[in-house]
mmCIF file of C-alpha atoms in Angstrom:
data_model
loop_
_atom_site.group_PDB
_atom_site.id
_atom_site.type_symbol
_atom_site.label_atom_id
_atom_site.label_comp_id
_atom_site.label_asym_id
_atom_site.label_seq_id
_atom_site.Cartn_x
_atom_site.Cartn_y
_atom_site.Cartn_z
ATOM 1 C CA MET H 1 0.000 0.000 0.000
ATOM 2 C CA ASN H 2 2.785 2.440 0.856
ATOM 3 C CA GLU H 3 4.291 2.024 -2.615
ATOM 4 C CA LEU H 4 1.047 3.246 -4.165
ATOM 5 C CA PHE H 5 1.538 6.628 -2.528
ATOM 6 C CA ASN H 6 5.312 6.772 -2.900
ATOM 7 C CA VAL H 7 6.521 9.956 -4.635
ATOM 8 C CA LYS H 8 10.184 9.505 -3.781
ATOM 9 C CA GLY H 9 12.403 10.442 -6.718
ATOM 10 C CA LYS H 10 9.590 11.945 -8.792
ATOM 11 C CA VAL H 11 10.565 15.166 -10.570
ATOM 12 C CA VAL H 12 7.813 17.640 -9.698
ATOM 13 C CA VAL H 13 7.625 20.974 -11.520
ATOM 14 C CA ILE H 14 5.566 23.634 -9.737
ATOM 15 C CA THR H 15 4.673 26.902 -11.466
ATOM 16 C CA GLY H 16 4.055 29.643 -8.943
ATOM 17 C CA GLY H 17 6.106 27.418 -6.676
ATOM 18 C CA ALA H 18 7.215 30.258 -4.408
ATOM 19 C CA GLY H 19 3.671 31.565 -3.981
ATOM 20 C CA ILE H 20 1.430 31.323 -0.954
ATOM 21 C CA LEU H 21 0.089 27.844 -1.704
ATOM 22 C CA GLY H 22 2.928 26.674 -3.945
ATOM 23 C CA LYS H 23 5.691 27.074 -1.389
ATOM 24 C CA GLY H 24 3.978 24.903 1.197
ATOM 25 C CA ILE H 25 3.238 22.221 -1.378
ATOM 26 C CA ALA H 26 6.847 22.322 -2.597
ATOM 27 C CA ALA H 27 8.233 21.905 0.915
ATOM 28 C CA TYR H 28 5.815 19.070 1.681
ATOM 29 C CA LEU H 29 6.594 17.092 -1.480
ATOM 30 C CA ALA H 30 10.326 17.590 -0.987
ATOM 31 C CA LYS H 31 9.983 16.087 2.502
ATOM 32 C CA GLU H 32 8.212 13.141 0.888
ATOM 33 C CA GLY H 33 11.262 12.568 -1.296
ATOM 34 C CA ALA H 34 10.278 14.310 -4.523
ATOM 35 C CA LYS H 35 12.779 16.338 -6.529
ATOM 36 C CA VAL H 36 11.023 19.677 -6.575
ATOM 37 C CA VAL H 37 11.564 22.268 -9.309
ATOM 38 C CA ILE H 38 10.209 25.664 -8.300
ATOM 39 C CA LEU H 39 9.280 27.965 -11.171
ATOM 40 C CA ASP H 40 8.397 31.514 -10.194
ATOM 41 C CA ARG H 41 8.857 35.176 -11.134
ATOM 42 C CA SER H 42 10.254 36.009 -7.706
ATOM 43 C CA GLU H 43 13.902 34.978 -7.619
ATOM 44 C CA GLU H 44 14.314 36.122 -4.027
ATOM 45 C CA ALA H 45 11.383 34.057 -2.745
ATOM 46 C CA GLY H 46 12.232 31.080 -4.945
ATOM 47 C CA LYS H 47 15.875 30.890 -3.929
ATOM 48 C CA ALA H 48 15.008 31.331 -0.258
ATOM 49 C CA LEU H 49 12.547 28.450 -0.510
ATOM 50 C CA VAL H 50 15.140 26.199 -2.133
ATOM 51 C CA GLU H 51 17.622 27.027 0.621
ATOM 52 C CA SER H 52 15.095 26.141 3.317
ATOM 53 C CA ILE H 53 14.238 22.848 1.592
ATOM 54 C CA LYS H 54 17.894 21.912 1.185
ATOM 55 C CA ALA H 55 18.598 22.850 4.796
ATOM 56 C CA GLU H 56 16.300 19.997 5.791
ATOM 57 C CA GLY H 57 18.230 17.568 3.596
ATOM 58 C CA ASN H 58 15.738 17.527 0.736
ATOM 59 C CA GLU H 59 16.159 18.253 -2.969
ATOM 60 C CA ALA H 60 14.965 21.320 -4.867
ATOM 61 C CA MET H 61 16.002 23.734 -7.572
ATOM 62 C CA PHE H 62 14.713 27.163 -8.594
ATOM 63 C CA LEU H 63 14.292 28.573 -12.084
ATOM 64 C CA TYR H 64 12.975 32.003 -12.984
ATOM 65 C CA THR H 65 9.967 31.788 -15.281
ATOM 66 C CA ASP H 66 7.092 33.663 -16.851
ATOM 67 C CA VAL H 67 4.160 31.315 -17.373
ATOM 68 C CA MET H 68 2.908 33.461 -20.247
ATOM 69 C CA ASP H 69 6.197 33.289 -22.171
ATOM 70 C CA LYS H 70 6.590 30.014 -24.057
ATOM 71 C CA GLU H 71 10.228 30.696 -24.923
ATOM 72 C CA ILE H 72 11.181 31.080 -21.256
ATOM 73 C CA LEU H 73 9.240 27.928 -20.407
ATOM 74 C CA GLN H 74 11.083 26.024 -23.137
ATOM 75 C CA GLY H 75 14.337 27.163 -21.568
ATOM 76 C CA ASN H 76 13.113 25.958 -18.173
ATOM 77 C CA LYS H 77 12.320 22.572 -19.684
ATOM 78 C CA ALA H 78 15.807 22.264 -21.161
ATOM 79 C CA GLU H 79 17.427 23.036 -17.799
ATOM 80 C CA ILE H 80 15.217 20.555 -15.958
ATOM 81 C CA MET H 81 15.929 17.812 -18.478
ATOM 82 C CA LYS H 82 19.655 18.511 -18.216
ATOM 83 C CA ALA H 83 19.481 18.211 -14.435
ATOM 84 C CA TYR H 84 17.110 15.263 -14.071
ATOM 85 C CA GLY H 85 16.403 13.753 -17.486
ATOM 86 C CA ARG H 86 12.665 13.505 -16.895
ATOM 87 C CA ILE H 87 9.563 15.330 -15.673
ATOM 88 C CA ASP H 88 7.018 13.246 -13.792
ATOM 89 C CA VAL H 89 4.605 15.847 -12.469
ATOM 90 C CA LEU H 90 3.457 19.354 -13.384
ATOM 91 C CA LEU H 91 1.540 21.398 -10.830
ATOM 92 C CA ASN H 92 0.073 24.493 -12.482
ATOM 93 C CA ALA H 93 -0.156 26.614 -9.339
ATOM 94 C CA ALA H 94 0.605 30.015 -10.901
ATOM 95 C CA GLY H 95 -2.321 32.409 -10.927
ATOM 96 C CA GLY H 96 -3.939 35.267 -9.107
ATOM 97 C CA ASN H 97 -6.429 38.111 -9.160
ATOM 98 C CA MET H 98 -6.318 41.895 -9.285
ATOM 99 C CA ALA H 99 -8.543 44.690 -8.082
ATOM 100 C CA GLY H 100 -9.693 45.933 -11.480
ATOM 101 C CA ALA H 101 -11.151 42.524 -12.338
ATOM 102 C CA THR H 102 -13.065 42.418 -9.051
ATOM 103 C CA ILE H 103 -16.360 44.229 -8.597
ATOM 104 C CA ALA H 104 -16.396 46.203 -5.353
ATOM 105 C CA PRO H 105 -19.589 46.206 -3.237
ATOM 106 C CA ASP H 106 -20.447 49.749 -4.339
ATOM 107 C CA LYS H 107 -19.774 49.035 -8.039
ATOM 108 C CA THR H 108 -21.491 47.072 -10.813
ATOM 109 C CA PHE H 109 -20.428 44.929 -13.748
ATOM 110 C CA PHE H 110 -20.354 48.073 -15.889
ATOM 111 C CA ASP H 111 -17.498 49.453 -13.786
ATOM 112 C CA LEU H 112 -15.321 46.441 -14.570
ATOM 113 C CA GLN H 113 -11.885 47.300 -15.987
ATOM 114 C CA VAL H 114 -11.635 45.288 -19.202
ATOM 115 C CA ASP H 115 -7.831 45.407 -19.314
ATOM 116 C CA ALA H 116 -7.635 44.013 -15.786
ATOM 117 C CA PHE H 117 -10.158 41.320 -16.677
ATOM 118 C CA LYS H 118 -7.991 40.273 -19.640
ATOM 119 C CA LYS H 119 -4.847 40.194 -17.499
ATOM 120 C CA VAL H 120 -6.492 37.923 -14.935
ATOM 121 C CA VAL H 121 -7.748 35.566 -17.643
ATOM 122 C CA ASP H 122 -4.330 35.548 -19.312
ATOM 123 C CA LEU H 123 -2.451 34.827 -16.096
ATOM 124 C CA ASN H 124 -4.738 32.061 -14.882
ATOM 125 C CA LEU H 125 -5.853 30.406 -18.121
ATOM 126 C CA PHE H 126 -2.915 30.899 -20.472
ATOM 127 C CA GLY H 127 -0.593 30.579 -17.480
ATOM 128 C CA THR H 128 -1.932 27.019 -17.273
ATOM 129 C CA VAL H 129 -2.196 26.257 -20.992
ATOM 130 C CA LEU H 130 1.368 27.254 -21.929
ATOM 131 C CA PRO H 131 3.207 25.278 -19.204
ATOM 132 C CA THR H 132 1.045 22.274 -20.080
ATOM 133 C CA MET H 133 1.946 22.678 -23.740
ATOM 134 C CA VAL H 134 5.655 22.775 -22.933
ATOM 135 C CA PHE H 135 6.074 20.195 -20.168
ATOM 136 C CA ALA H 136 3.505 17.646 -21.346
ATOM 137 C CA GLU H 137 5.702 17.015 -24.399
ATOM 138 C CA VAL H 138 8.228 15.347 -22.108
ATOM 139 C CA MET H 139 5.501 13.246 -20.499
ATOM 140 C CA VAL H 140 4.299 12.126 -23.921
ATOM 141 C CA GLU H 141 7.807 10.934 -24.765
ATOM 142 C CA GLN H 142 7.998 9.119 -21.416
ATOM 143 C CA LYS H 143 4.467 7.742 -21.890
ATOM 144 C CA LYS H 144 3.805 8.662 -18.272
ATOM 145 C CA GLY H 145 3.098 11.802 -16.297
ATOM 146 C CA SER H 146 0.607 13.566 -14.073
ATOM 147 C CA ILE H 147 -0.615 17.148 -14.413
ATOM 148 C CA VAL H 148 -2.589 18.878 -11.672
ATOM 149 C CA ASN H 149 -4.173 22.221 -12.496
ATOM 150 C CA PHE H 150 -5.321 24.714 -9.895
ATOM 151 C CA CYS H 151 -8.970 25.705 -10.210
ATOM 152 C CA SER H 152 -11.078 27.316 -7.519
ATOM 153 C CA GLU H 153 -14.442 27.196 -5.821
ATOM 154 C CA SER H 154 -15.308 29.994 -8.238
ATOM 155 C CA ALA H 155 -14.897 27.527 -11.133
ATOM 156 C CA LEU H 156 -17.861 25.535 -9.821
ATOM 157 C CA ARG H 157 -20.329 28.287 -8.996
ATOM 158 C CA PRO H 158 -20.320 32.026 -9.721
ATOM 159 C CA LEU H 159 -19.185 33.861 -6.613
ATOM 160 C CA THR H 160 -19.971 37.535 -6.201
ATOM 161 C CA ARG H 161 -17.293 40.114 -7.017
ATOM 162 C CA VAL H 162 -14.596 37.838 -8.527
ATOM 163 C CA VAL H 163 -15.974 37.745 -12.063
ATOM 164 C CA GLY H 164 -12.657 37.705 -13.955
ATOM 165 C CA TYR H 165 -11.001 35.166 -11.685
ATOM 166 C CA GLY H 166 -14.070 32.925 -11.706
ATOM 167 C CA ALA H 167 -14.338 32.964 -15.489
ATOM 168 C CA ALA H 168 -10.667 32.037 -15.841
ATOM 169 C CA LYS H 169 -10.861 29.216 -13.298
ATOM 170 C CA ALA H 170 -14.018 27.810 -14.920
ATOM 171 C CA ALA H 171 -12.102 27.719 -18.191
ATOM 172 C CA ILE H 172 -9.284 25.806 -16.456
ATOM 173 C CA ALA H 173 -11.778 23.200 -15.221
ATOM 174 C CA ASN H 174 -12.964 22.697 -18.799
ATOM 175 C CA PHE H 175 -9.383 22.633 -20.102
ATOM 176 C CA THR H 176 -8.512 19.980 -17.510
ATOM 177 C CA LYS H 177 -11.240 17.654 -18.730
ATOM 178 C CA TYR H 178 -10.377 18.289 -22.370
ATOM 179 C CA MET H 179 -6.689 17.553 -21.851
ATOM 180 C CA ALA H 180 -7.445 14.385 -19.879
ATOM 181 C CA GLY H 181 -9.129 12.966 -22.965
ATOM 182 C CA GLU H 182 -6.684 14.484 -25.444
ATOM 183 C CA LEU H 183 -3.571 13.005 -23.858
ATOM 184 C CA ALA H 184 -4.999 9.600 -22.965
ATOM 185 C CA LEU H 185 -6.677 8.973 -26.319
ATOM 186 C CA LYS H 186 -3.752 10.120 -28.439
ATOM 187 C CA PHE H 187 -0.739 9.197 -26.323
ATOM 188 C CA GLY H 188 -1.774 6.472 -23.880
ATOM 189 C CA ASN H 189 -3.254 5.999 -20.442
ATOM 190 C CA GLY H 190 -0.026 6.711 -18.608
ATOM 191 C CA LEU H 191 -0.835 10.410 -18.975
ATOM 192 C CA ARG H 192 -3.280 11.941 -16.520
ATOM 193 C CA VAL H 193 -4.675 15.449 -16.057
ATOM 194 C CA ASN H 194 -6.663 16.452 -13.002
ATOM 195 C CA ALA H 195 -7.340 19.607 -11.024
ATOM 196 C CA ILE H 196 -7.963 20.740 -7.488
ATOM 197 C CA ALA H 197 -10.552 23.364 -6.602
ATOM 198 C CA PRO H 198 -9.654 24.957 -3.261
ATOM 199 C CA GLY H 199 -12.461 26.632 -1.408
ATOM 200 C CA PHE H 200 -11.934 29.676 0.775
ATOM 201 C CA PHE H 201 -8.389 29.891 2.099
ATOM 202 C CA LEU H 202 -7.397 32.917 4.160
ATOM 203 C CA THR H 203 -4.238 33.934 2.303
ATOM 204 C CA ASP H 204 -2.626 37.245 1.398
ATOM 205 C CA GLN H 205 -4.331 37.018 -2.006
ATOM 206 C CA ASN H 206 -7.857 37.305 -0.608
ATOM 207 C CA ARG H 207 -7.281 38.724 2.867
ATOM 208 C CA ALA H 208 -8.688 42.118 1.856
ATOM 209 C CA LEU H 209 -11.949 40.436 0.831
ATOM 210 C CA LEU H 210 -12.262 38.326 3.966
ATOM 211 C CA THR H 211 -10.958 40.489 6.820
ATOM 212 C CA ASN H 212 -11.297 44.086 7.943
ATOM 213 C CA PRO H 213 -8.212 46.245 8.621
ATOM 214 C CA ASP H 214 -8.460 45.324 12.321
ATOM 215 C CA GLY H 215 -8.392 41.608 11.477
ATOM 216 C CA SER H 216 -12.060 40.936 12.178
ATOM 217 C CA LEU H 217 -14.159 39.014 9.672
ATOM 218 C CA THR H 218 -16.042 40.883 6.975
ATOM 219 C CA ASP H 219 -19.724 40.286 6.314
ATOM 220 C CA ARG H 220 -18.619 38.257 3.285
ATOM 221 C CA SER H 221 -16.498 36.011 5.522
ATOM 222 C CA ARG H 222 -19.335 35.397 7.934
ATOM 223 C CA THR H 223 -21.610 34.466 5.034
ATOM 224 C CA ILE H 224 -18.990 32.046 3.683
ATOM 225 C CA LEU H 225 -18.500 30.333 7.031
ATOM 226 C CA ALA H 226 -22.253 30.058 7.531
ATOM 227 C CA HIS H 227 -22.356 28.030 4.304
ATOM 228 C CA THR H 228 -19.303 25.903 5.122
ATOM 229 C CA PRO H 229 -20.146 22.771 7.152
ATOM 230 C CA PHE H 230 -16.603 22.683 8.581
ATOM 231 C CA ASN H 231 -17.102 26.301 9.753
ATOM 232 C CA ARG H 232 -13.532 27.399 9.020
ATOM 233 C CA PHE H 233 -11.293 28.625 6.238
ATOM 234 C CA GLY H 234 -8.857 26.247 4.617
ATOM 235 C CA GLU H 235 -5.163 26.062 5.419
ATOM 236 C CA PRO H 236 -2.465 25.297 2.817
ATOM 237 C CA GLU H 237 -1.871 21.960 4.579
ATOM 238 C CA ASP H 238 -5.409 20.923 3.648
ATOM 239 C CA LEU H 239 -4.288 20.624 0.022
ATOM 240 C CA TYR H 240 -1.291 18.358 0.529
ATOM 241 C CA GLY H 241 -3.039 14.997 0.823
ATOM 242 C CA THR H 242 -5.179 15.412 -2.283
ATOM 243 C CA ILE H 243 -2.241 16.582 -4.378
ATOM 244 C CA HIS H 244 -0.102 13.720 -3.058
ATOM 245 C CA TYR H 245 -2.808 11.258 -4.103
ATOM 246 C CA LEU H 246 -3.250 12.765 -7.571
ATOM 247 C CA ILE H 247 0.457 12.639 -8.434
ATOM 248 C CA SER H 248 1.024 9.151 -7.024
ATOM 249 C CA ASP H 249 0.334 5.734 -8.525
ATOM 250 C CA ALA H 250 -2.608 5.432 -6.127
ATOM 251 C CA SER H 251 -4.630 7.500 -8.631
ATOM 252 C CA ASN H 252 -3.547 5.673 -11.797
ATOM 253 C CA PHE H 253 -7.174 5.325 -12.984
ATOM 254 C CA VAL H 254 -8.120 8.910 -12.114
ATOM 255 C CA THR H 255 -8.089 11.538 -14.853
ATOM 256 C CA GLY H 256 -10.292 14.457 -15.841
ATOM 257 C CA THR H 257 -11.525 15.064 -12.312
ATOM 258 C CA VAL H 258 -11.715 18.326 -10.373
ATOM 259 C CA ALA H 259 -11.177 17.528 -6.701
ATOM 260 C CA VAL H 260 -12.985 20.008 -4.467
ATOM 261 C CA ILE H 261 -11.222 20.924 -1.215
ATOM 262 C CA ASP H 262 -13.581 23.317 0.510
ATOM 263 C CA GLY H 263 -14.825 21.985 3.843
ATOM 264 C CA GLY H 264 -18.174 21.147 2.269
ATOM 265 C CA PHE H 265 -19.032 24.603 0.890
ATOM 266 C CA ASP H 266 -19.976 23.374 -2.593
ATOM 267 C CA ALA H 267 -22.072 20.497 -1.248
ATOM 268 C CA PHE H 268 -24.063 22.473 1.311
ATOM 269 C CA SER H 269 -27.480 24.003 0.775
ATOM 270 C CA ILE H 270 -30.117 25.248 3.199
#
């Protein structure tokens, strides 16, 4: 049974690997024996993360990237292949939101900043499509590999205010299912594509939406928790087990699924 979940020696590429969720996942998988490759725009954060992972006796490397630049991604792939000779896992964790693509409580859809909306869609959607296009080529040659995309609760149901982010994440959910069929049908069933859909996690990315300046919960937060059976926000650690499962041989017959990690929010109705 333990061998089913063994990720020791797997080369795991994580876009946005130095980000709020990515860095915790990277450290966890490195402790489990994976060879973690952290791709991020922040060299300072990425290198610091690698140092902390290595300080614990685990393996990691950092490469600067831009998930919307295919040429840079191709260069990343070449460096990874030179170092390890294979790529077993791709975690598409890069993404984010911005104020102009979010509708404030005192605004309407007609106040939406179109340029900001486009940037959010580009970062989240094309920031998933392009790394998949680049790194899945290696998996096709190997005839084996696992890709895990990062969706969101907002991919499953339209949440107020985050219209640009939600649209992009819904597109990623669709892309995940499409690519699951595309890779398996054309290149064999050793290739799997799944996604996770985190619910509400209190991170720096959404802290302004969920807490007041004094740290107390906003009305939005109280509404969210009232509709969450677990009655709490998620922690980065809540993602580790599902990701571990999806990249391990324990999930060899699982592809095209979007695993919801939300404390029951999506399942609950009054």
